[in-house]
């Protein structure tokens, strides 16, 4: 006699997958039975802590590539790269960041994505603070790492830190208001979330577990 799991319909399976963390089984906690003492010593038993660490790592890796290429191009006066280099490296950063964290946390790597997942029921609200704090820590710690790496260069080309700050953060142009800047960021973030949901929608032509990160890379 077939079990309920064997007779589940395709639509029910898709719905279960798309609700994400709400109906998905919990990631098994790290155990010690199949690991040696050395491995179990560093194992994180809490599922949510592992998710937060994955978000931290994925965000850190993404920003290493992105902020690193920003500084490489700007600090060299476009001699060691161009605008195209910046776009390509940011895409690669997203690709590797997703590969580093997707299997554990879903690879949000962005507080706006986490918020959208909570709103649409793909992530429990109680997990949002941990995800968001981990993402912010990953980004800011990486900014510090890149700053230390570029410190001597910055002292030469911008000793008063007046022209290179855009390599570490985004600033609006002088000819637009804060309202326009907010509107621009809102539309850009909305398109980002829409693209992510379209790529991962199981009812669309799925990119698959290997193709999805590359689709994210091209999107960025």
mmCIF file of C-alpha atoms in Angstrom:
data_model
loop_
_atom_site.group_PDB
_atom_site.id
_atom_site.type_symbol
_atom_site.label_atom_id
_atom_site.label_comp_id
_atom_site.label_asym_id
_atom_site.label_seq_id
_atom_site.Cartn_x
_atom_site.Cartn_y
_atom_site.Cartn_z
ATOM 1 C CA UNK A 1 0.000 0.000 0.000
ATOM 2 C CA UNK A 2 1.434 3.357 -1.026
ATOM 3 C CA UNK A 3 2.171 5.792 1.752
ATOM 4 C CA UNK A 4 0.927 9.384 1.807
ATOM 5 C CA UNK A 5 4.391 10.584 0.869
ATOM 6 C CA UNK A 6 4.395 8.298 -2.184
ATOM 7 C CA UNK A 7 1.055 9.641 -3.435
ATOM 8 C CA UNK A 8 1.685 13.368 -2.955
ATOM 9 C CA UNK A 9 0.731 15.309 -6.072
ATOM 10 C CA UNK A 10 3.130 17.443 -8.078
ATOM 11 C CA UNK A 11 1.318 20.672 -7.168
ATOM 12 C CA UNK A 12 1.440 19.801 -3.473
ATOM 13 C CA UNK A 13 5.143 19.085 -3.759
ATOM 14 C CA UNK A 14 5.776 22.395 -5.529
ATOM 15 C CA UNK A 15 3.768 24.297 -2.932
ATOM 16 C CA UNK A 16 5.729 22.647 -0.164
ATOM 17 C CA UNK A 17 9.023 23.562 -1.765
ATOM 18 C CA UNK A 18 7.999 27.153 -2.454
ATOM 19 C CA UNK A 19 6.901 27.860 1.104
ATOM 20 C CA UNK A 20 10.520 27.308 1.998
ATOM 21 C CA UNK A 21 11.362 27.101 5.664
ATOM 22 C CA UNK A 22 7.765 26.981 6.870
ATOM 23 C CA UNK A 23 7.058 23.395 5.813
ATOM 24 C CA UNK A 24 10.543 22.129 5.067
ATOM 25 C CA UNK A 25 12.026 19.638 7.523
ATOM 26 C CA UNK A 26 14.606 21.029 9.882
ATOM 27 C CA UNK A 27 18.229 20.596 9.000
ATOM 28 C CA UNK A 28 19.535 17.721 11.128
ATOM 29 C CA UNK A 29 21.536 18.894 14.078
ATOM 30 C CA UNK A 30 25.222 18.206 13.997
ATOM 31 C CA UNK A 31 25.908 14.947 15.736
ATOM 32 C CA UNK A 32 28.972 13.197 16.998
ATOM 33 C CA UNK A 33 28.229 9.648 15.936
ATOM 34 C CA UNK A 34 29.768 9.903 12.481
ATOM 35 C CA UNK A 35 32.410 12.486 13.306
ATOM 36 C CA UNK A 36 35.693 12.225 15.084
ATOM 37 C CA UNK A 37 36.458 14.133 18.230
ATOM 38 C CA UNK A 38 38.324 16.804 16.297
ATOM 39 C CA UNK A 39 35.366 17.440 13.989
ATOM 40 C CA UNK A 40 32.698 17.344 16.694
ATOM 41 C CA UNK A 41 34.638 19.837 18.771
ATOM 42 C CA UNK A 42 33.911 22.537 16.196
ATOM 43 C CA UNK A 43 30.421 21.378 15.216
ATOM 44 C CA UNK A 44 27.570 23.856 15.712
ATOM 45 C CA UNK A 45 24.554 22.005 17.062
ATOM 46 C CA UNK A 46 22.034 24.816 16.665
ATOM 47 C CA UNK A 47 20.348 24.854 13.261
ATOM 48 C CA UNK A 48 19.705 28.589 13.423
ATOM 49 C CA UNK A 49 23.286 29.360 14.413
ATOM 50 C CA UNK A 50 24.490 27.416 11.389
ATOM 51 C CA UNK A 51 22.120 29.412 9.200
ATOM 52 C CA UNK A 52 23.430 32.674 10.636
ATOM 53 C CA UNK A 53 27.034 31.596 10.144
ATOM 54 C CA UNK A 54 26.217 30.666 6.549
ATOM 55 C CA UNK A 55 24.692 34.100 5.937
ATOM 56 C CA UNK A 56 27.749 35.737 7.476
ATOM 57 C CA UNK A 57 30.117 33.701 5.304
ATOM 58 C CA UNK A 58 28.120 34.134 2.095
ATOM 59 C CA UNK A 59 27.821 37.896 2.566
ATOM 60 C CA UNK A 60 31.497 38.183 3.475
ATOM 61 C CA UNK A 61 32.566 36.300 0.345
ATOM 62 C CA UNK A 62 30.269 38.359 -1.883
ATOM 63 C CA UNK A 63 31.567 41.663 -0.523
ATOM 64 C CA UNK A 64 35.212 40.527 -0.731
ATOM 65 C CA UNK A 65 34.851 40.246 -4.483
ATOM 66 C CA UNK A 66 32.704 43.349 -4.919
ATOM 67 C CA UNK A 67 34.437 45.787 -2.613
ATOM 68 C CA UNK A 68 37.814 44.395 -3.585
ATOM 69 C CA UNK A 69 37.285 45.141 -7.274
ATOM 70 C CA UNK A 70 35.825 48.563 -6.441
ATOM 71 C CA UNK A 71 39.075 49.521 -4.745
ATOM 72 C CA UNK A 72 41.248 47.872 -7.374
ATOM 73 C CA UNK A 73 39.684 49.865 -10.199
ATOM 74 C CA UNK A 74 39.231 53.197 -8.413
ATOM 75 C CA UNK A 75 42.580 53.249 -6.618
ATOM 76 C CA UNK A 76 44.471 52.426 -9.810
ATOM 77 C CA UNK A 77 42.725 55.114 -11.843
ATOM 78 C CA UNK A 78 41.180 52.469 -14.128
ATOM 79 C CA UNK A 79 44.611 51.022 -14.930
ATOM 80 C CA UNK A 80 43.871 47.693 -13.218
ATOM 81 C CA UNK A 81 40.324 47.256 -14.403
ATOM 82 C CA UNK A 82 37.285 49.005 -15.812
ATOM 83 C CA UNK A 83 33.576 49.440 -15.165
ATOM 84 C CA UNK A 84 33.090 46.040 -16.827
ATOM 85 C CA UNK A 85 35.510 44.463 -14.345
ATOM 86 C CA UNK A 86 33.417 45.788 -11.476
ATOM 87 C CA UNK A 87 30.225 44.301 -12.893
ATOM 88 C CA UNK A 88 31.814 40.933 -13.596
ATOM 89 C CA UNK A 89 33.451 40.608 -10.179
ATOM 90 C CA UNK A 90 30.272 41.548 -8.336
ATOM 91 C CA UNK A 91 28.468 38.834 -10.291
ATOM 92 C CA UNK A 92 31.175 36.309 -9.452
ATOM 93 C CA UNK A 93 31.000 37.375 -5.811
ATOM 94 C CA UNK A 94 27.275 36.643 -5.738
ATOM 95 C CA UNK A 95 27.870 33.303 -7.463
ATOM 96 C CA UNK A 96 30.456 32.125 -4.927
ATOM 97 C CA UNK A 97 28.548 33.610 -1.993
ATOM 98 C CA UNK A 98 25.447 31.650 -2.986
ATOM 99 C CA UNK A 99 27.436 28.440 -3.333
ATOM 100 C CA UNK A 100 28.943 29.005 0.128
ATOM 101 C CA UNK A 101 25.634 29.425 1.940
ATOM 102 C CA UNK A 102 22.645 28.245 -0.084
ATOM 103 C CA UNK A 103 22.617 24.694 1.240
ATOM 104 C CA UNK A 104 22.443 25.883 4.849
ATOM 105 C CA UNK A 105 20.571 29.185 4.959
ATOM 106 C CA UNK A 106 19.123 29.718 1.492
ATOM 107 C CA UNK A 107 21.737 32.375 0.632
ATOM 108 C CA UNK A 108 19.756 35.554 1.230
ATOM 109 C CA UNK A 109 22.913 37.709 1.521
ATOM 110 C CA UNK A 110 20.710 40.796 1.709
ATOM 111 C CA UNK A 111 18.420 42.110 4.436
ATOM 112 C CA UNK A 112 15.788 43.054 1.850
ATOM 113 C CA UNK A 113 15.644 39.453 0.622
ATOM 114 C CA UNK A 114 15.264 38.198 4.191
ATOM 115 C CA UNK A 115 12.455 40.682 4.819
ATOM 116 C CA UNK A 116 10.662 39.622 1.633
ATOM 117 C CA UNK A 117 10.970 35.952 2.593
ATOM 118 C CA UNK A 118 9.408 36.698 5.981
ATOM 119 C CA UNK A 119 6.562 38.693 4.431
ATOM 120 C CA UNK A 120 5.737 35.908 1.967
ATOM 121 C CA UNK A 121 6.031 33.129 4.528
ATOM 122 C CA UNK A 122 9.246 31.588 3.293
ATOM 123 C CA UNK A 123 11.094 32.291 6.528
ATOM 124 C CA UNK A 124 9.768 32.499 10.099
ATOM 125 C CA UNK A 125 9.856 36.041 11.452
ATOM 126 C CA UNK A 126 11.805 34.990 14.525
ATOM 127 C CA UNK A 127 14.768 34.086 12.314
ATOM 128 C CA UNK A 128 14.935 37.511 10.659
ATOM 129 C CA UNK A 129 17.056 39.301 13.311
ATOM 130 C CA UNK A 130 19.729 36.601 13.258
ATOM 131 C CA UNK A 131 19.869 36.571 9.472
ATOM 132 C CA UNK A 132 20.021 40.355 9.177
ATOM 133 C CA UNK A 133 22.624 40.849 11.896
ATOM 134 C CA UNK A 134 24.792 38.152 10.324
ATOM 135 C CA UNK A 135 24.549 39.811 6.916
ATOM 136 C CA UNK A 136 25.455 43.225 8.326
ATOM 137 C CA UNK A 137 28.379 41.813 10.294
ATOM 138 C CA UNK A 138 29.666 39.983 7.231
ATOM 139 C CA UNK A 139 29.516 43.156 5.144
ATOM 140 C CA UNK A 140 31.084 45.501 7.710
ATOM 141 C CA UNK A 141 33.841 43.109 8.750
ATOM 142 C CA UNK A 142 34.701 42.587 5.113
ATOM 143 C CA UNK A 143 34.792 46.364 4.575
ATOM 144 C CA UNK A 144 37.327 46.558 7.394
ATOM 145 C CA UNK A 145 39.385 43.749 5.831
ATOM 146 C CA UNK A 146 39.475 45.523 2.458
ATOM 147 C CA UNK A 147 40.245 48.860 4.129
ATOM 148 C CA UNK A 148 43.261 47.363 5.906
ATOM 149 C CA UNK A 149 44.370 45.784 2.629
ATOM 150 C CA UNK A 150 44.153 49.132 0.810
ATOM 151 C CA UNK A 151 45.298 51.338 3.698
ATOM 152 C CA UNK A 152 48.707 52.230 2.271
ATOM 153 C CA UNK A 153 47.282 52.931 -1.182
ATOM 154 C CA UNK A 154 44.580 55.141 0.298
ATOM 155 C CA UNK A 155 47.164 57.117 2.255
ATOM 156 C CA UNK A 156 48.921 57.929 -1.015
ATOM 157 C CA UNK A 157 46.018 58.665 -3.351
ATOM 158 C CA UNK A 158 43.502 60.040 -0.842
ATOM 159 C CA UNK A 159 45.161 60.904 2.486
ATOM 160 C CA UNK A 160 42.182 62.967 3.659
ATOM 161 C CA UNK A 161 39.625 60.338 2.573
ATOM 162 C CA UNK A 162 37.731 62.750 0.332
ATOM 163 C CA UNK A 163 37.453 60.926 -2.999
ATOM 164 C CA UNK A 164 37.577 57.158 -2.410
ATOM 165 C CA UNK A 165 34.664 56.648 -0.030
ATOM 166 C CA UNK A 166 32.459 55.466 -2.894
ATOM 167 C CA UNK A 167 34.586 52.307 -3.069
ATOM 168 C CA UNK A 168 33.103 51.263 0.276
ATOM 169 C CA UNK A 169 29.533 52.534 0.085
ATOM 170 C CA UNK A 170 26.933 54.057 -2.215
ATOM 171 C CA UNK A 171 26.350 57.801 -2.361
ATOM 172 C CA UNK A 172 23.694 59.707 -4.324
ATOM 173 C CA UNK A 173 24.732 62.107 -7.053
ATOM 174 C CA UNK A 174 24.852 65.777 -6.154
ATOM 175 C CA UNK A 175 22.082 66.614 -8.612
ATOM 176 C CA UNK A 176 19.388 64.344 -7.119
ATOM 177 C CA UNK A 177 17.442 64.555 -3.868
ATOM 178 C CA UNK A 178 17.272 61.974 -1.108
ATOM 179 C CA UNK A 179 13.731 61.169 -2.240
ATOM 180 C CA UNK A 180 14.971 60.293 -5.714
ATOM 181 C CA UNK A 181 17.798 58.250 -4.228
ATOM 182 C CA UNK A 182 15.324 56.334 -2.056
ATOM 183 C CA UNK A 183 13.031 55.751 -5.025
ATOM 184 C CA UNK A 184 15.953 54.448 -7.080
ATOM 185 C CA UNK A 185 17.013 52.032 -4.351
ATOM 186 C CA UNK A 186 13.421 50.891 -3.845
ATOM 187 C CA UNK A 187 12.934 50.072 -7.531
ATOM 188 C CA UNK A 188 16.324 48.366 -7.758
ATOM 189 C CA UNK A 189 15.637 46.234 -4.693
ATOM 190 C CA UNK A 190 12.152 45.356 -5.938
ATOM 191 C CA UNK A 191 13.619 44.138 -9.229
ATOM 192 C CA UNK A 192 16.230 42.143 -7.319
ATOM 193 C CA UNK A 193 13.618 40.339 -5.223
ATOM 194 C CA UNK A 194 11.347 39.819 -8.244
ATOM 195 C CA UNK A 195 14.221 38.273 -10.187
ATOM 196 C CA UNK A 196 15.150 35.975 -7.305
ATOM 197 C CA UNK A 197 11.573 34.751 -6.968
ATOM 198 C CA UNK A 198 11.259 34.238 -10.729
ATOM 199 C CA UNK A 199 14.497 32.252 -10.892
ATOM 200 C CA UNK A 200 13.588 30.037 -7.930
ATOM 201 C CA UNK A 201 9.901 29.565 -8.806
ATOM 202 C CA UNK A 202 9.417 25.833 -9.354
ATOM 203 C CA UNK A 203 6.495 26.466 -11.698
ATOM 204 C CA UNK A 204 8.752 28.378 -14.068
ATOM 205 C CA UNK A 205 11.399 26.713 -16.170
ATOM 206 C CA UNK A 206 13.651 25.969 -13.230
ATOM 207 C CA UNK A 207 17.315 26.912 -13.448
ATOM 208 C CA UNK A 208 18.138 24.008 -11.154
ATOM 209 C CA UNK A 209 20.492 23.837 -8.174
ATOM 210 C CA UNK A 210 23.514 24.461 -10.392
ATOM 211 C CA UNK A 211 21.979 26.949 -12.799
ATOM 212 C CA UNK A 212 20.326 29.202 -10.211
ATOM 213 C CA UNK A 213 23.578 30.692 -8.846
ATOM 214 C CA UNK A 214 24.701 31.439 -12.412
ATOM 215 C CA UNK A 215 21.351 33.101 -13.087
ATOM 216 C CA UNK A 216 21.880 35.262 -9.995
ATOM 217 C CA UNK A 217 25.365 36.086 -11.273
ATOM 218 C CA UNK A 218 24.011 37.283 -14.623
ATOM 219 C CA UNK A 219 21.219 39.209 -12.903
ATOM 220 C CA UNK A 220 23.708 41.226 -10.846
#
